[in-house]
Coordinates of C-alpha atoms in Angstrom, one line a residue:
X1 CA 39.2 -16.1 0.6
X2 CA 41.3 -14.1 -1.8
X3 CA 42.5 -10.6 -1.1
X4 CA 40.0 -9.3 -3.7
X5 CA 37.2 -11.1 -2.1
X6 CA 38.0 -9.7 1.3
X7 CA 38.2 -6.2 -0.2
X8 CA 34.8 -6.6 -1.9
X9 CA 33.2 -7.8 1.4
X10 CA 34.8 -5.0 3.3
X11 CA 33.3 -2.5 0.9
X12 CA 29.9 -4.1 1.0
X13 CA 30.0 -4.0 4.8
X14 CA 30.7 -0.3 4.7
X15 CA 27.8 0.2 2.2
X16 CA 25.5 -2.0 4.3
X17 CA 26.4 -0.3 7.5
X18 CA 26.1 3.3 6.2
X19 CA 22.7 2.6 4.5
X20 CA 21.5 0.9 7.7
X21 CA 22.5 3.8 10.0
X22 CA 21.0 6.4 7.7
X23 CA 17.7 4.6 7.1
X24 CA 17.2 2.4 10.2
X25 CA 14.6 4.6 12.0
X26 CA 12.8 5.6 8.8
X27 CA 12.5 2.0 7.6
X28 CA 11.3 0.9 11.0
X29 CA 8.6 3.6 10.9
X30 CA 7.4 2.7 7.4
X31 CA 7.4 -1.0 8.3
X32 CA 5.5 -0.6 11.6
X33 CA 2.8 1.6 10.0
X34 CA 2.5 -0.9 7.2
X35 CA 2.0 -3.7 9.8
X36 CA -0.7 -1.6 11.5
X37 CA -2.8 -1.2 8.4
X38 CA -2.3 -4.8 7.2
X39 CA -5.8 -5.9 8.4
X40 CA -7.4 -2.5 8.2
X41 CA -10.4 -3.7 6.1
X42 CA -11.2 -6.5 8.5
X43 CA -10.8 -4.3 11.6
X44 CA -13.0 -1.5 10.2
X45 CA -15.7 -3.9 9.1
X46 CA -15.8 -5.5 12.6
X47 CA -15.9 -2.1 14.3
X48 CA -18.8 -0.9 12.1
X49 CA -20.8 -4.1 11.6
X50 CA -23.8 -2.4 13.3
X51 CA -24.0 0.5 10.8
X52 CA -23.1 -1.4 7.6
X53 CA -26.4 -3.3 7.3
X54 CA -30.1 -2.5 7.2
X55 CA -33.3 -4.5 7.3
X56 CA -34.2 -5.3 3.6
X57 CA -37.5 -4.0 2.4
X58 CA -39.8 -4.7 -0.5
X59 CA -39.6 -1.1 -1.7
X60 CA -36.9 -0.4 -4.2
X61 CA -33.7 1.4 -3.1
X62 CA -33.3 5.0 -3.9
X63 CA -31.4 6.0 -7.0
X64 CA -28.1 7.6 -6.0
X65 CA -28.9 11.2 -7.0
X66 CA -32.1 11.1 -4.9
X67 CA -30.2 9.5 -2.0
X68 CA -27.6 12.3 -2.1
X69 CA -30.3 15.0 -2.4
X70 CA -32.2 13.7 0.6
X71 CA -28.9 13.4 2.6
X72 CA -28.0 17.0 1.8
X73 CA -31.5 18.1 2.8
X74 CA -31.2 16.7 6.3
X75 CA -27.4 16.9 6.9
X76 CA -24.9 19.7 6.7
X77 CA -22.4 17.7 4.5
X78 CA -19.9 18.7 1.9
X79 CA -19.7 17.8 -1.8
X80 CA -20.2 14.1 -2.4
X81 CA -17.3 12.5 -4.2
X82 CA -18.2 8.8 -4.3
X83 CA -20.8 6.3 -3.3
X84 CA -20.5 2.6 -2.8
X85 CA -23.7 0.7 -3.8
X86 CA -24.4 -3.0 -3.4
X87 CA -26.6 -5.7 -4.9
X88 CA -27.3 -6.9 -1.4
X89 CA -30.6 -5.4 -0.2
X90 CA -29.4 -5.4 3.4
X91 CA -26.1 -3.5 2.7
X92 CA -25.9 0.2 3.6
X93 CA -24.7 2.8 1.1
X94 CA -21.2 4.2 1.9
X95 CA -20.9 7.9 1.0
X96 CA -17.5 9.7 0.7
X97 CA -17.0 13.4 0.4
X98 CA -14.5 15.6 -1.5
X99 CA -11.9 17.7 0.2
X100 CA -12.9 21.1 1.5
X101 CA -11.2 24.4 0.8
X102 CA -8.7 23.8 3.6
X103 CA -7.7 20.4 2.1
X104 CA -9.4 18.4 4.7
X105 CA -11.7 15.5 3.9
X106 CA -15.0 15.1 5.9
X107 CA -15.6 11.8 7.5
X108 CA -17.6 9.4 5.4
X109 CA -21.1 8.2 6.2
X110 CA -23.1 5.0 6.0
X111 CA -26.6 5.7 4.8
X112 CA -29.8 3.7 4.6
X113 CA -30.4 3.0 0.9
X114 CA -34.2 3.2 1.2
X115 CA -34.7 6.5 2.9
X116 CA -31.2 8.2 3.1
X117 CA -31.2 8.0 6.9
X118 CA -27.7 8.4 8.3
X119 CA -26.6 5.3 10.1
X120 CA -23.3 6.6 11.4
X121 CA -19.7 7.5 10.8
X122 CA -17.3 4.6 10.5
X123 CA -15.1 4.1 13.5
X124 CA -11.4 3.7 12.9
X125 CA -11.5 5.5 9.5
X126 CA -9.7 8.6 10.6
X127 CA -7.0 6.6 12.6
X128 CA -6.2 4.4 9.7
X129 CA -6.2 7.3 7.3
X130 CA -3.5 9.0 9.4
X131 CA -1.4 5.8 9.7
X132 CA -1.7 5.3 5.9
X133 CA -0.5 8.8 5.2
X134 CA 2.4 8.3 7.6
X135 CA 3.2 5.0 5.9
X136 CA 3.1 6.4 2.4
X137 CA 4.1 10.1 2.7
X138 CA 5.4 10.5 6.3
X139 CA 2.7 13.1 6.9
X140 CA 4.7 15.6 4.9
X141 CA 2.4 18.3 3.5
X142 CA 1.2 17.6 -0.1
X143 CA 0.6 13.9 0.5
X144 CA 1.2 12.2 -2.9
X145 CA 2.3 15.5 -4.4
X146 CA 4.8 16.3 -1.7
X147 CA 8.3 15.1 -0.9
X148 CA 7.2 12.3 1.3
X149 CA 6.5 10.1 -1.7
X150 CA 10.1 10.4 -3.0
X151 CA 11.6 10.0 0.5
X152 CA 9.9 6.6 1.0
X153 CA 11.0 5.6 -2.5
X154 CA 14.6 6.4 -1.7
X155 CA 14.3 4.4 1.6
X156 CA 12.9 1.5 -0.4
X157 CA 15.9 1.6 -2.8
X158 CA 18.2 1.7 0.3
X159 CA 16.5 -1.4 1.7
X160 CA 17.1 -3.3 -1.6
X161 CA 20.8 -2.3 -1.3
X162 CA 20.9 -3.6 2.2
X163 CA 19.2 -6.9 1.4
X164 CA 21.5 -7.7 -1.5
X165 CA 24.7 -6.7 0.4
X166 CA 23.5 -8.5 3.5
X167 CA 22.9 -11.7 1.6
X168 CA 26.5 -11.5 0.1
X169 CA 28.0 -10.7 3.5
X170 CA 26.4 -13.6 5.3
X171 CA 27.0 -16.2 2.5
X172 CA 28.3 -19.2 4.6
X173 CA 31.2 -21.5 3.6
X174 CA 28.7 -24.3 3.6
X175 CA 26.1 -22.7 1.5
X176 CA 24.1 -26.0 1.1
X177 CA 23.6 -26.3 4.9
X178 CA 20.0 -25.4 5.7
X179 CA 20.9 -25.2 9.4
X180 CA 23.5 -22.5 8.6
X181 CA 21.0 -20.4 6.7
X182 CA 17.9 -20.8 8.8
X183 CA 18.7 -21.6 12.5
X184 CA 19.7 -18.8 14.8
X185 CA 22.1 -19.7 17.6
X186 CA 20.2 -18.6 20.7
X187 CA 23.0 -20.0 23.0
X188 CA 25.2 -17.0 22.1
X189 CA 25.2 -13.7 24.0
X190 CA 26.3 -10.2 23.2
X191 CA 27.7 -9.5 19.7
X192 CA 27.4 -13.1 18.7
X193 CA 23.6 -13.2 19.5
X194 CA 23.0 -9.9 17.8
X195 CA 24.8 -11.1 14.6
X196 CA 22.9 -14.4 14.6
X197 CA 19.5 -12.8 15.0
X198 CA 20.3 -10.1 12.4
X199 CA 21.6 -12.5 9.8
X200 CA 19.4 -15.5 10.2
X201 CA 16.0 -13.8 10.7
X202 CA 17.1 -11.4 7.9
X203 CA 17.3 -14.5 5.7
X204 CA 13.8 -15.5 6.7
X205 CA 12.2 -12.2 5.7
X206 CA 14.5 -11.3 2.8
X207 CA 12.1 -12.5 0.0
X208 CA 9.2 -10.8 1.7
X209 CA 11.1 -7.5 2.0
X210 CA 12.2 -7.7 -1.7
X211 CA 8.5 -8.1 -2.7
X212 CA 7.5 -5.2 -0.5
X213 CA 10.1 -2.9 -1.8
X214 CA 9.8 -3.7 -5.4
X215 CA 6.0 -3.2 -5.3
X216 CA 6.2 -0.2 -3.0
X217 CA 8.4 1.6 -5.5
X218 CA 5.3 1.5 -7.8
X219 CA 3.7 4.2 -5.6
X220 CA 6.8 6.4 -5.2
X221 CA 8.2 7.0 -8.7
X222 CA 6.2 7.5 -11.9
X223 CA 9.2 6.4 -14.1
X224 CA 9.3 3.1 -12.2
X225 CA 5.5 2.6 -12.6
X226 CA 5.7 3.4 -16.3
X227 CA 8.6 1.0 -16.8
X228 CA 6.6 -1.8 -15.1
X229 CA 3.5 -1.0 -17.2
X230 CA 5.6 -1.0 -20.4
X231 CA 7.2 -4.3 -19.5
X232 CA 4.1 -6.3 -18.4
X233 CA 1.2 -4.7 -20.5
X234 CA 0.2 -5.1 -24.1
X235 CA 1.5 -2.1 -26.2
X236 CA -1.9 -0.5 -26.6
X237 CA -2.7 -0.8 -22.9
X238 CA 0.7 0.6 -21.9
X239 CA 0.3 3.6 -24.1
X240 CA -3.1 4.3 -22.7
X241 CA -1.9 4.0 -19.1
X242 CA 1.1 6.3 -19.6
X243 CA -0.9 9.1 -21.2
X244 CA -0.4 12.3 -19.3
X245 CA -3.3 13.6 -17.3
X246 CA -5.4 16.4 -18.7
X247 CA -4.2 19.8 -17.2
X248 CA -6.7 21.6 -15.1
X249 CA -6.8 24.5 -17.6
X250 CA -7.8 22.2 -20.4
X251 CA -10.3 20.4 -18.2
X252 CA -11.9 23.8 -17.4
X253 CA -12.8 24.1 -21.1
X254 CA -15.0 21.0 -21.0
X255 CA -18.8 21.2 -20.7
X256 CA -19.7 22.6 -17.3
X257 CA -22.9 20.6 -16.9
X258 CA -23.0 19.1 -13.4
X259 CA -22.4 15.4 -13.3
X260 CA -24.9 13.2 -11.5
X261 CA -24.8 9.5 -10.7
X262 CA -28.2 8.3 -12.1
X263 CA -27.6 8.0 -15.8
X264 CA -24.2 6.3 -15.5
X265 CA -25.7 4.0 -12.8
X266 CA -28.6 3.1 -15.0
X267 CA -26.2 2.2 -17.9
X268 CA -24.1 0.1 -15.6
X269 CA -27.1 -1.8 -14.2
X270 CA -28.4 -2.4 -17.8
X271 CA -25.0 -3.9 -18.8
X272 CA -24.1 -5.7 -15.7
X273 CA -27.4 -6.8 -14.3
X274 CA -27.0 -8.8 -11.1
X275 CA -23.4 -10.0 -11.8
X276 CA -21.8 -7.5 -9.4
X277 CA -21.8 -7.6 -5.6
X278 CA -20.8 -3.9 -5.0
X279 CA -19.9 -0.9 -7.1
X280 CA -17.9 2.3 -6.3
X281 CA -19.1 5.3 -8.3
X282 CA -16.7 8.2 -8.3
X283 CA -17.5 11.7 -9.6
X284 CA -14.9 13.5 -11.7
X285 CA -12.8 16.0 -9.6
X286 CA -13.4 18.9 -12.1
X287 CA -16.1 19.9 -14.5
X288 CA -15.7 16.8 -16.6
X289 CA -18.7 14.5 -16.9
X290 CA -17.2 11.0 -17.0
X291 CA -17.9 8.9 -13.9
X292 CA -15.6 6.0 -13.0
X293 CA -17.3 2.9 -11.7
X294 CA -15.3 0.1 -10.1
X295 CA -17.3 -3.1 -9.7
X296 CA -16.6 -6.4 -7.9
X297 CA -18.1 -9.7 -8.9
X298 CA -20.0 -11.9 -6.4
X299 CA -17.1 -14.4 -6.6
X300 CA -14.4 -11.8 -6.0
X301 CA -12.3 -12.5 -2.9
X302 CA -9.8 -9.6 -3.3
X303 CA -10.2 -5.9 -3.6
X304 CA -8.0 -5.7 -6.6
X305 CA -10.0 -8.3 -8.6
X306 CA -12.5 -5.8 -10.2
X307 CA -13.8 -4.4 -13.4
X308 CA -13.6 -0.7 -14.2
X309 CA -15.9 1.3 -16.4
X310 CA -16.0 5.0 -17.4
X311 CA -19.4 6.2 -18.3
X312 CA -20.5 9.7 -19.4
X313 CA -22.9 11.0 -16.8
X314 CA -24.7 13.2 -19.4
X315 CA -25.2 10.8 -22.3
X316 CA -25.0 7.5 -20.5
X317 CA -22.5 6.2 -23.0
X318 CA -19.8 3.8 -22.0
X319 CA -16.4 5.6 -22.6
X320 CA -14.3 2.6 -21.7
X321 CA -14.6 -0.8 -20.1
X322 CA -11.6 -2.6 -18.5
X323 CA -12.6 -6.1 -17.5
X324 CA -10.4 -8.1 -15.2
X325 CA -11.1 -11.4 -17.1
X326 CA -9.7 -9.9 -20.3
X327 CA -6.4 -8.9 -18.8
X328 CA -3.2 -10.8 -19.7
X329 CA -1.1 -12.3 -16.9
X330 CA 1.2 -9.2 -16.8
X331 CA -1.8 -6.9 -16.7
X332 CA -3.3 -8.9 -13.8
X333 CA 0.0 -8.6 -12.0
X334 CA -0.2 -4.8 -12.4
X335 CA -3.8 -4.8 -11.2
X336 CA -2.8 -6.8 -8.1
X337 CA 0.3 -4.7 -7.2
X338 CA -1.3 -3.6 -3.9
X339 CA -2.4 -7.1 -2.9
X340 CA 1.1 -8.4 -3.8
X341 CA 2.7 -5.6 -1.7
X342 CA 0.8 -6.6 1.4
X343 CA 0.7 -10.3 0.9
X344 CA -3.1 -10.4 0.3
X345 CA -2.5 -12.3 -3.0
X346 CA -2.0 -15.3 -0.8
X347 CA -5.2 -14.7 1.3
X348 CA -5.2 -13.9 5.0
X349 CA -2.3 -16.2 5.8
X350 CA -0.2 -14.2 3.4
X351 CA -1.3 -10.9 4.9
X352 CA -0.4 -12.3 8.4
X353 CA 3.1 -13.4 7.3
X354 CA 3.8 -10.0 5.6
X355 CA 2.5 -8.2 8.7
X356 CA 4.8 -10.2 11.0
X357 CA 7.7 -9.6 8.7
X358 CA 7.0 -5.8 8.7
X359 CA 6.8 -5.9 12.5
X360 CA 10.3 -7.4 12.7
X361 CA 11.9 -4.4 11.0
X362 CA 12.8 -2.7 14.3
X363 CA 14.8 -5.9 15.3
X364 CA 17.1 -5.3 12.3
X365 CA 17.4 -1.6 13.2
X366 CA 18.4 -2.3 16.8
X367 CA 20.7 -5.3 16.1
X368 CA 22.3 -3.5 13.2
X369 CA 23.1 -0.4 15.3
X370 CA 24.4 -2.7 18.2
X371 CA 26.7 -4.6 15.7
X372 CA 28.0 -1.3 14.3
X373 CA 28.8 0.0 17.8
X374 CA 30.5 -3.2 18.9
X375 CA 32.6 -3.3 15.7
X376 CA 33.7 0.3 16.4
X377 CA 34.7 -0.7 19.9
X378 CA 36.7 -3.7 18.7
X379 CA 38.6 -1.5 16.2
X380 CA 39.5 1.1 18.9
X381 CA 43.1 0.6 19.9
X382 CA 43.6 -0.7 23.4
X383 CA 44.9 1.9 25.8
X384 CA 47.3 0.8 28.7
X385 CA 46.0 1.5 32.2
X386 CA 47.1 4.9 33.5
X387 CA 48.5 3.3 36.6
X388 CA 51.1 1.4 34.6
X389 CA 52.5 4.4 32.7
X390 CA 56.0 5.4 33.7
X391 CA 57.7 8.8 33.0
X392 CA 59.2 9.0 29.5
X393 CA 56.8 6.4 28.0

């Protein structure tokens, strides 16, 4: 290798080591919490199977406004923020609540769609909510509006730097040898074993970590998100997505008529009929009257494959309709960012592989620190034993 090549590798090693030492524990925390929530939906559904279904009846299900009114008449609950309704007559209604004055969010409820009887509070919901906040925002106050969002984004950038520099540093002399790339030498011990595990297993998971970080940045930086939207969307869609949100002061000047679910729900049922399997109806946070309805078709296998409607709760007019089938390839990639991030785009095997890769992150933190310490030890000049020193030396 030339002197320039050795100098470049030495510099990359310094960058790789410093980034790893600074971010090792943080990346391990983010990765482990991500692994924990990989199968959140499946775990929560299993834990709550007994309260998510009811015996179907011949009587029609309650309209959402009547269901909410009956629920409030019998339960001391906060302001309802969203309800999930289903075309399946045996499915319970999932009711979610808005944050209270202290910023806390009451636990959601499963409710009988025929008489608004409370079936129970979903188990595991609070645990996964805390782990998700730790994964995304490190439990720093402010959640998505706090500093945690930027810190995790910086950590993701640091991981990209380590992945690229690590790949260059371990590039073997025989680059075409599959064995050199993919087979760890478990017969070694000490520093040699640590280096083999760090480099070879790092090669295994490198593509997965790149996908995780490049999609994770979507949730950390608005400029990154806007850039991806501009790159992958049609111009008119990109402009609409990047429009700034209406300030609260401006929203306060909108009509103050309380928004209910029924009129928007009736419009949705008239337009969609029985094509949907479930629909999430979300009330506006302020005094606005436009309700967002996300609907999943009966053949949908992923949470991100959905249509989205915005319907005025007062007039029943459809304000906008965003159909998944009408999206371009780039727009479908944008819609599936979350499923790409966690490997769900490949089904449960993909989620399992991504979960295992995330769970391996502490291995790189530990072996990386051990390699750094052993390298420091090797560089330390050897001291002669004190017993061999003679006067004058």
